[in-house]
Coordinates of C-alpha atoms and ligand atoms in Angstrom, one line a residue:
M1 CA -47.0 33.6 22.8
A2 CA -48.2 30.3 21.3
D3 CA -46.3 27.3 22.6
W4 CA -45.1 26.4 19.1
T5 CA -43.4 29.8 18.7
K6 CA -41.4 29.2 21.9
R7 CA -40.5 25.8 20.7
L8 CA -39.5 27.1 17.3
Q9 CA -37.1 29.5 19.1
S10 CA -35.5 26.7 21.1
I11 CA -35.1 24.5 18.0
K12 CA -33.4 27.5 16.3
E13 CA -30.9 27.7 19.1
E14 CA -30.1 24.0 18.8
F15 CA -29.5 24.3 15.0
L16 CA -27.4 27.4 15.2
L17 CA -23.8 26.9 14.2
T18 CA -21.7 29.8 15.2
M19 CA -18.3 30.7 13.8
P20 CA -16.5 29.0 16.7
H21 CA -18.6 25.9 16.1
V22 CA -17.6 25.8 12.4
A23 CA -13.9 26.4 13.3
R24 CA -13.9 23.6 15.8
L25 CA -15.5 21.3 13.3
A26 CA -12.7 22.1 10.8
K27 CA -10.1 21.3 13.5
L28 CA -11.8 18.0 14.4
F29 CA -12.1 17.1 10.7
Q30 CA -8.4 17.9 10.1
N31 CA -7.5 15.7 13.1
A32 CA -9.6 12.9 11.8
I33 CA -7.8 13.0 8.4
A34 CA -4.4 12.9 10.2
D35 CA -5.7 9.9 12.3
G36 CA -6.8 8.1 9.2
L37 CA -3.4 8.6 7.5
A38 CA -1.6 7.4 10.6
G39 CA -3.7 4.2 10.7
R40 CA -5.5 5.3 13.9
S41 CA -9.2 4.8 14.3
T42 CA -11.5 7.5 12.8
S43 CA -15.0 7.7 11.5
L44 CA -13.7 8.8 8.1
K45 CA -13.2 5.8 5.8
M46 CA -10.3 7.4 3.9
L47 CA -10.5 5.0 0.9
P48 CA -7.6 5.0 -1.5
T49 CA -8.5 5.3 -5.2
F50 CA -5.3 4.3 -6.9
L51 CA -5.5 7.5 -9.0
T52 CA -3.8 10.8 -9.1
V53 CA -4.8 14.0 -11.0
P54 CA -4.7 13.9 -14.8
T55 CA -2.4 16.0 -17.0
G56 CA -5.3 17.4 -19.1
E57 CA -3.7 15.8 -22.2
E58 CA -5.6 12.5 -22.0
K59 CA -7.4 11.8 -25.2
G60 CA -9.9 9.3 -26.7
T61 CA -13.6 8.4 -26.7
F62 CA -15.0 6.7 -23.7
L63 CA -18.3 5.3 -22.4
T64 CA -19.2 6.2 -18.9
L65 CA -21.7 4.8 -16.4
D66 CA -22.8 7.0 -13.5
F67 CA -24.7 5.2 -10.8
G68 CA -25.2 7.0 -7.5
G69 CA -28.7 7.5 -6.4
T70 CA -32.0 8.3 -8.1
N71 CA -31.0 8.3 -11.8
V72 CA -28.5 6.3 -13.8
R73 CA -26.7 8.1 -16.6
V74 CA -24.5 6.7 -19.4
M75 CA -22.5 9.0 -21.7
E76 CA -20.2 8.8 -24.6
I77 CA -17.5 11.4 -24.1
E78 CA -14.6 12.5 -26.2
L79 CA -11.5 13.8 -24.4
R80 CA -9.6 16.1 -26.7
G81 CA -6.6 17.0 -24.7
D82 CA -5.7 20.5 -23.4
G83 CA -8.5 20.2 -20.9
M84 CA -11.1 20.1 -23.7
L85 CA -13.9 17.5 -24.1
K86 CA -17.2 16.9 -25.9
I87 CA -20.2 15.0 -24.6
I88 CA -21.3 13.1 -27.7
R89 CA -24.4 11.3 -26.5
Q90 CA -26.1 10.5 -23.3
R91 CA -29.1 8.7 -21.8
S92 CA -30.5 8.6 -18.3
R93 CA -33.1 6.6 -16.5
P94 CA -34.6 6.6 -13.0
L95 CA -33.8 3.6 -10.8
R96 CA -37.4 3.7 -9.6
H97 CA -40.0 3.8 -12.3
P98 CA -42.3 6.8 -11.8
R99 CA -45.4 4.6 -12.1
G100 CA -44.0 1.7 -10.1
L101 CA -43.2 -0.7 -13.0
Y102 CA -39.8 -1.5 -11.4
D103 CA -37.7 -0.4 -8.5
H104 CA -34.0 -1.4 -8.5
C105 CA -33.4 0.3 -5.1
A106 CA -35.9 -1.8 -3.1
A107 CA -35.0 -4.6 -0.8
Q108 CA -36.8 -7.1 -3.1
S109 CA -34.5 -6.2 -6.0
A110 CA -31.3 -8.3 -6.4
A111 CA -27.8 -7.1 -7.5
T112 CA -28.1 -9.0 -10.7
D113 CA -31.4 -7.2 -11.7
L114 CA -29.8 -3.9 -10.9
F115 CA -26.7 -4.6 -13.0
D116 CA -28.7 -6.0 -15.9
F117 CA -30.6 -2.7 -15.9
L118 CA -27.3 -0.8 -15.9
A119 CA -25.9 -2.9 -18.7
G120 CA -29.1 -2.4 -20.7
L121 CA -28.7 1.3 -20.6
I122 CA -25.0 1.0 -21.7
G123 CA -26.3 -1.2 -24.6
E124 CA -28.4 1.8 -25.7
L125 CA -25.2 3.8 -26.5
A126 CA -22.8 1.0 -27.5
K127 CA -22.8 0.5 -31.2
P128 CA -22.4 -3.2 -32.4
G129 CA -18.9 -4.0 -33.7
K130 CA -17.3 -0.9 -32.1
R131 CA -15.0 -1.4 -29.1
Y132 CA -15.4 0.8 -26.1
T133 CA -13.4 1.5 -22.9
L134 CA -15.8 2.3 -20.0
G135 CA -15.3 4.3 -16.8
H136 CA -17.8 3.6 -14.0
T137 CA -18.7 6.1 -11.3
F138 CA -20.2 4.1 -8.4
S139 CA -21.1 6.5 -5.6
F140 CA -21.1 4.3 -2.5
P141 CA -18.3 3.2 -0.2
T142 CA -16.0 0.6 -1.7
R143 CA -12.7 -0.7 -0.7
Q144 CA -10.4 -0.6 -3.8
T145 CA -7.4 -2.8 -4.4
G146 CA -6.8 -1.3 -7.8
V147 CA -8.3 1.3 -10.1
N148 CA -10.7 -1.3 -11.5
H149 CA -11.3 -3.4 -8.5
A150 CA -13.7 -2.1 -5.8
V151 CA -15.3 -4.2 -3.1
W152 CA -18.7 -2.9 -2.1
L153 CA -18.8 -2.0 1.6
H154 CA -22.4 -1.1 2.2
W155 CA -25.3 1.0 0.8
T156 CA -26.0 4.6 1.8
K157 CA -28.8 7.0 0.8
E158 CA -31.4 4.5 1.9
I159 CA -30.9 2.1 -1.1
R160 CA -31.7 -1.5 -0.2
T161 CA -31.0 -3.8 -3.2
R162 CA -29.9 -7.1 -1.8
D163 CA -26.8 -9.4 -2.4
V164 CA -24.3 -6.7 -2.8
E165 CA -22.1 -6.4 0.2
G166 CA -18.6 -7.8 -0.2
R167 CA -19.0 -8.1 -4.0
N168 CA -16.6 -6.8 -6.6
V169 CA -18.5 -4.0 -8.5
T170 CA -16.5 -4.4 -11.8
E171 CA -17.1 -8.1 -11.8
L172 CA -20.9 -7.6 -11.4
L173 CA -20.9 -5.1 -14.2
S174 CA -18.7 -7.2 -16.5
R175 CA -21.0 -10.3 -16.0
A176 CA -24.1 -8.2 -16.8
L177 CA -22.4 -6.8 -19.9
Q178 CA -21.7 -10.4 -21.0
R179 CA -25.3 -11.5 -20.3
R180 CA -26.4 -8.7 -22.7
G181 CA -23.8 -9.7 -25.3
L182 CA -22.0 -6.5 -24.9
D183 CA -18.5 -8.0 -25.1
Q184 CA -17.2 -5.0 -27.0
V185 CA -17.4 -2.8 -23.8
T186 CA -14.5 -3.2 -21.4
P187 CA -14.7 -1.5 -17.9
R188 CA -11.3 0.0 -17.1
A189 CA -11.9 2.1 -14.0
V190 CA -14.4 2.3 -11.1
I191 CA -14.4 5.5 -9.0
N192 CA -16.5 7.4 -6.5
D193 CA -18.5 10.4 -7.7
T194 CA -16.3 12.8 -5.5
T195 CA -13.2 11.4 -7.2
A196 CA -14.9 11.9 -10.5
V197 CA -15.7 15.5 -9.8
L198 CA -12.1 16.1 -8.7
L199 CA -10.7 14.4 -11.9
A200 CA -13.2 16.2 -14.2
A201 CA -12.3 19.6 -12.8
A202 CA -8.6 18.8 -12.6
Y203 CA -8.6 17.9 -16.3
R204 CA -9.4 21.5 -17.0
E205 CA -8.0 23.3 -14.0
A206 CA -4.6 22.0 -12.8
Q207 CA -5.1 23.6 -9.3
T208 CA -8.0 21.4 -8.4
D209 CA -7.2 19.2 -5.5
M210 CA -10.6 18.6 -3.9
G211 CA -13.9 17.2 -5.3
S212 CA -17.1 17.2 -3.4
V213 CA -20.8 16.2 -3.9
C214 CA -23.6 18.0 -2.1
G215 CA -26.6 16.4 -3.6
T216 CA -28.7 13.4 -2.6
G217 CA -25.6 12.2 -0.7
Y218 CA -22.7 14.1 0.6
N219 CA -19.0 13.4 0.5
T220 CA -15.5 14.7 -0.5
A221 CA -12.3 13.4 -2.0
Y222 CA -9.0 15.2 -2.0
L223 CA -5.5 14.8 -3.4
E224 CA -3.1 13.6 -0.7
Q225 CA 0.5 14.6 -1.5
A226 CA 2.1 12.7 1.4
G227 CA 0.7 9.2 0.8
T228 CA 3.0 6.3 1.4
Q229 CA 3.0 5.5 -2.3
G230 CA 3.3 9.0 -3.6
P231 CA 0.4 11.4 -4.3
G232 CA -3.0 9.9 -4.6
I233 CA -6.7 10.8 -4.4
I234 CA -8.4 9.7 -1.2
N235 CA -12.2 9.2 -0.9
L236 CA -12.9 10.4 2.6
E237 CA -16.4 9.1 2.9
A238 CA -16.9 12.4 4.8
G239 CA -20.6 11.6 5.4
N240 CA -19.7 9.0 8.0
F241 CA -17.9 11.6 10.2
D242 CA -19.4 11.4 13.6
C243 CA -18.0 14.3 15.7
V244 CA -20.9 16.7 15.3
A245 CA -23.3 16.7 18.3
P246 CA -26.7 15.6 17.0
T247 CA -29.8 17.4 18.0
F248 CA -33.0 15.7 19.2
F249 CA -34.2 15.6 15.6
D250 CA -31.0 14.2 14.2
K251 CA -31.2 11.3 16.6
L252 CA -34.9 10.7 15.7
L253 CA -34.0 10.7 12.0
D254 CA -31.0 8.4 12.6
D255 CA -33.1 5.9 14.6
G256 CA -35.7 5.7 11.8
S257 CA -33.2 5.3 9.0
D258 CA -31.9 2.1 7.4
S259 CA -28.5 2.5 8.9
P260 CA -28.7 3.8 12.5
G261 CA -25.3 5.0 13.8
R262 CA -23.8 5.3 10.2
Q263 CA -23.4 8.3 8.0
R264 CA -24.2 10.7 10.9
L265 CA -22.9 13.8 9.1
E266 CA -24.5 12.9 5.8
K267 CA -27.9 12.7 7.6
M268 CA -27.4 16.4 8.7
V269 CA -26.1 17.6 5.3
A270 CA -27.4 15.6 2.3
G271 CA -30.5 16.3 0.2
R272 CA -31.7 12.7 0.8
Y273 CA -32.3 13.7 4.5
L274 CA -33.0 17.4 4.8
G275 CA -36.7 17.2 3.9
E276 CA -37.1 14.4 6.4
L277 CA -35.5 16.5 9.1
V278 CA -38.0 19.3 8.4
R279 CA -40.9 16.8 8.5
L280 CA -39.8 15.7 11.9
M281 CA -39.6 19.2 13.2
L282 CA -42.9 20.2 11.7
R283 CA -44.5 17.2 13.3
N284 CA -43.1 18.2 16.7
L285 CA -44.4 21.8 16.2
A286 CA -47.8 20.5 15.0
E287 CA -48.1 18.6 18.3
E288 CA -47.4 21.9 20.0
G289 CA -50.2 23.7 18.1
L290 CA -48.7 24.7 14.7
F291 CA -51.5 24.2 12.1
A292 CA -54.0 24.0 15.0
G293 CA -56.9 24.9 12.8
H294 CA -56.4 21.8 10.7
S295 CA -57.5 18.4 11.8
G296 CA -55.5 15.3 10.8
V297 CA -52.3 17.2 10.2
C298 CA -50.3 15.3 12.9
R299 CA -51.3 12.0 11.2
M300 CA -50.3 13.3 7.8
L301 CA -46.9 14.3 9.2
E302 CA -46.3 10.8 10.4
K303 CA -45.5 9.8 6.9
P304 CA -41.8 9.3 6.4
D305 CA -40.1 11.1 3.5
L306 CA -43.2 13.2 2.9
L307 CA -41.0 16.2 2.2
K308 CA -38.2 16.2 -0.4
S309 CA -35.3 18.7 -0.6
E310 CA -36.9 20.0 -3.8
D311 CA -39.8 21.1 -1.6
L312 CA -37.4 22.9 0.7
A313 CA -36.0 24.7 -2.3
G314 CA -39.5 25.7 -3.3
V315 CA -40.2 26.9 0.3
L316 CA -37.0 29.0 0.4
H317 CA -37.6 30.4 -3.0
D318 CA -40.8 31.9 -2.0
A319 CA -40.2 35.6 -1.4
S320 CA -43.9 36.7 -2.0
P321 CA -45.4 38.9 0.7
T322 CA -48.0 36.3 1.7
L323 CA -45.8 33.3 1.0
Q324 CA -48.2 31.9 -1.6
G325 CA -45.6 29.4 -2.9
I326 CA -45.4 27.8 0.5
H327 CA -49.2 27.8 0.8
H328 CA -49.2 25.7 -2.5
I329 CA -46.5 23.3 -1.3
L330 CA -48.3 22.7 2.0
E331 CA -51.5 22.1 0.1
Q332 CA -49.9 19.6 -2.2
R333 CA -47.8 17.7 0.4
L334 CA -49.9 18.0 3.5
H335 CA -53.3 18.7 2.0
L336 CA -53.5 21.8 4.1
T337 CA -55.5 24.7 2.8
G338 CA -55.9 28.1 4.5
T339 CA -52.7 28.1 6.6
L340 CA -51.9 31.3 8.4
P341 CA -49.1 33.5 7.2
A342 CA -47.3 33.0 10.5
E343 CA -47.4 29.3 10.0
R344 CA -46.0 29.5 6.5
A345 CA -43.3 31.8 7.8
A346 CA -42.5 29.2 10.4
V347 CA -42.1 26.5 7.7
K348 CA -39.7 28.8 5.8
E349 CA -37.8 29.5 9.0
I350 CA -37.3 25.8 9.6
A351 CA -36.2 25.1 6.0
R352 CA -33.7 27.9 6.4
M353 CA -32.3 26.5 9.7
V354 CA -31.8 23.1 8.3
T355 CA -30.2 24.1 5.0
T356 CA -28.0 26.8 6.6
R357 CA -26.7 24.3 9.1
A358 CA -26.0 21.8 6.3
A359 CA -24.1 24.4 4.3
R360 CA -22.1 25.5 7.3
L361 CA -21.3 21.9 8.3
S362 CA -19.9 21.1 4.8
A363 CA -17.9 24.4 4.9
G364 CA -16.4 23.2 8.2
T365 CA -15.2 20.0 6.6
Y366 CA -13.7 21.8 3.6
G367 CA -11.9 24.0 6.0
G368 CA -10.5 20.9 7.8
I369 CA -9.3 19.4 4.5
L370 CA -7.6 22.6 3.4
R371 CA -5.9 23.0 6.8
H372 CA -4.6 19.5 6.3
I373 CA -3.3 19.8 2.8
D374 CA -1.9 23.3 3.1
P375 CA -2.0 24.7 6.7
D376 CA -0.8 28.2 5.7
L377 CA -2.6 28.2 2.4
R378 CA 0.5 29.1 0.5
R379 CA -0.7 27.8 -2.9
P380 CA -4.0 28.2 -4.8
H381 CA -6.6 25.5 -4.6
V382 CA -9.7 24.7 -6.5
L383 CA -12.5 22.8 -4.7
A384 CA -14.9 21.5 -7.3
I385 CA -18.5 20.8 -6.1
D386 CA -21.3 19.0 -7.9
G387 CA -24.8 18.3 -6.7
S388 CA -28.3 19.7 -6.5
L389 CA -27.9 21.4 -3.1
F390 CA -24.9 23.3 -4.2
E391 CA -26.4 24.1 -7.6
K392 CA -30.0 24.8 -6.7
M393 CA -30.8 25.2 -3.0
P394 CA -31.5 28.9 -2.5
G395 CA -28.7 30.4 -0.4
Y396 CA -26.7 27.2 0.0
A397 CA -23.7 27.9 -2.1
A398 CA -23.4 31.5 -0.7
T399 CA -23.6 30.2 2.8
V400 CA -20.8 27.6 2.1
R401 CA -18.6 30.3 0.7
A402 CA -19.2 32.7 3.6
A403 CA -18.7 30.0 6.3
L404 CA -15.5 28.8 4.6
A405 CA -14.2 32.4 4.5
E406 CA -14.9 32.6 8.3
V407 CA -12.7 29.5 8.8
L408 CA -9.9 30.6 6.5
G409 CA -9.8 34.2 7.4
D410 CA -7.5 36.5 5.3
K411 CA -6.2 33.5 3.3
T412 CA -9.6 32.7 1.8
D413 CA -8.6 34.1 -1.7
A414 CA -6.3 31.1 -2.1
V415 CA -9.3 28.8 -2.5
R416 CA -11.8 28.9 -5.4
L417 CA -15.1 27.0 -5.1
L418 CA -16.2 25.8 -8.5
L419 CA -19.6 24.4 -9.4
Y420 CA -18.8 21.5 -11.7
K421 CA -21.9 20.0 -13.3
D422 CA -21.7 16.6 -14.9
G423 CA -18.5 15.9 -13.0
S424 CA -19.6 12.3 -12.2
G425 CA -19.7 11.3 -15.9
I426 CA -16.8 13.3 -17.2
G427 CA -14.6 12.2 -14.3
A428 CA -15.3 8.5 -15.2
A429 CA -14.0 9.2 -18.8
V430 CA -10.9 10.8 -17.4
A431 CA -10.3 7.8 -15.0
A432 CA -10.8 5.4 -17.9
A433 CA -8.3 7.3 -20.0
V434 CA -5.7 7.4 -17.2
A435 CA -6.2 3.7 -16.5
A436 CA -6.1 2.8 -20.3
G437 CA -2.9 4.8 -20.5
R438 CA -1.3 2.5 -17.9
G439 CA -1.7 -0.5 -20.2
P440 CA -3.8 -3.6 -20.0
Ligands
BGC1 C1 -21.8 7.9 -0.4 C2 -20.5 8.4 -1.1 C3 -20.9 9.4 -2.2 C4 -21.9 10.4 -1.7 C5 -22.4 11.4 -2.7 C6 -22.7 9.0 0.0 O1 -23.9 8.4 0.5 O2 -21.4 7.1 0.7 O3 -19.7 7.4 -1.6 O4 -19.8 10.0 -2.6 O5 -23.0 9.8 -1.1 O6 -23.0 10.8 -3.8

């Protein structure tokens, strides 16, 4: 047996999450929530949002800004009541220009440049002379002191724009809108994307009490019934949970990241990192002899972020007998031609290990939240999920559902998982409507 196949086997064992592992994770996550509520130290940030779920009767036309990672999106949305809505217009733009003309995520970029860019995009939808109320989805950790006041804690997802920490997000946006002469646009609410998904789904389905994002980043918000000031949505910042034992590759990835020691679970679960984990594993196997017929492959595999989660989706999608799709991806990404079928199968195996673990980990956290909010699952719940992994990664959603069913046992029918696309934008409109309804 080639050394790399033995090594592959041992990695597989490290990445395997059995049913008792997932159940234990659920318990640890449940305990961490209880600790956070009781003011004890926990890796979950448990950030209050100053919002509860909508009635579904909120009405009006709103502008929304959705900023959370690779693309910014602005929308004009009409809420019609009775859970109905219409997306009137929308625009989106990447934060990094595909041909390098600008990059608002880079360390050289300043917060004012970034917010000028965001305001510019809002300006493309805001008609002169018409007044708008705006809801802003800002998908990074913030400490809120009100629905429209959020102090930026730190970046995640490897964004590096400078001069941001400790700043008030709404103030940055309002000033940028003024610089653009967009005085007719008034920001009324700033929320996390997980809160947005929860609000958007709850607008339509009253049983929704959890919102999650499994995309570039990973996180969940839920409706806490027993808050000190009555029911309220809490942004868990679940990606920072640190009770899952890291493998050798998790440690390697964390060490090489912008934020060692932070967002430990997110680095095992989110799309921003899964391709990188696979690269690190392939590099290790290449050193053991995988792709031995190809010179220079180890050097190629030194390149950080060489593989994206879209590549993993392509790898997993390939069900052809000779794995031609994988052949193509390896050719494009690693400049490898003529790989052996066994090597392509190994790449697929690794992609499956990493994505299956990610799905099972997120299911464990969902189990923990459900056990916290309704230990005996006496009422129906809807968990709304948005994000490219849940929507598009082959096998991901099915694995989440199956693992959650393992944790919940015969009560699993009480919980419905709902893919909710565009939740980030729609939820911002709902938040703006709720906030506007509270008066100035
Ligand atoms: C951020 C969260 C966000 C999640 C999903 C994480 O990196 O910390 O605030 O909800 O990504 O976008």
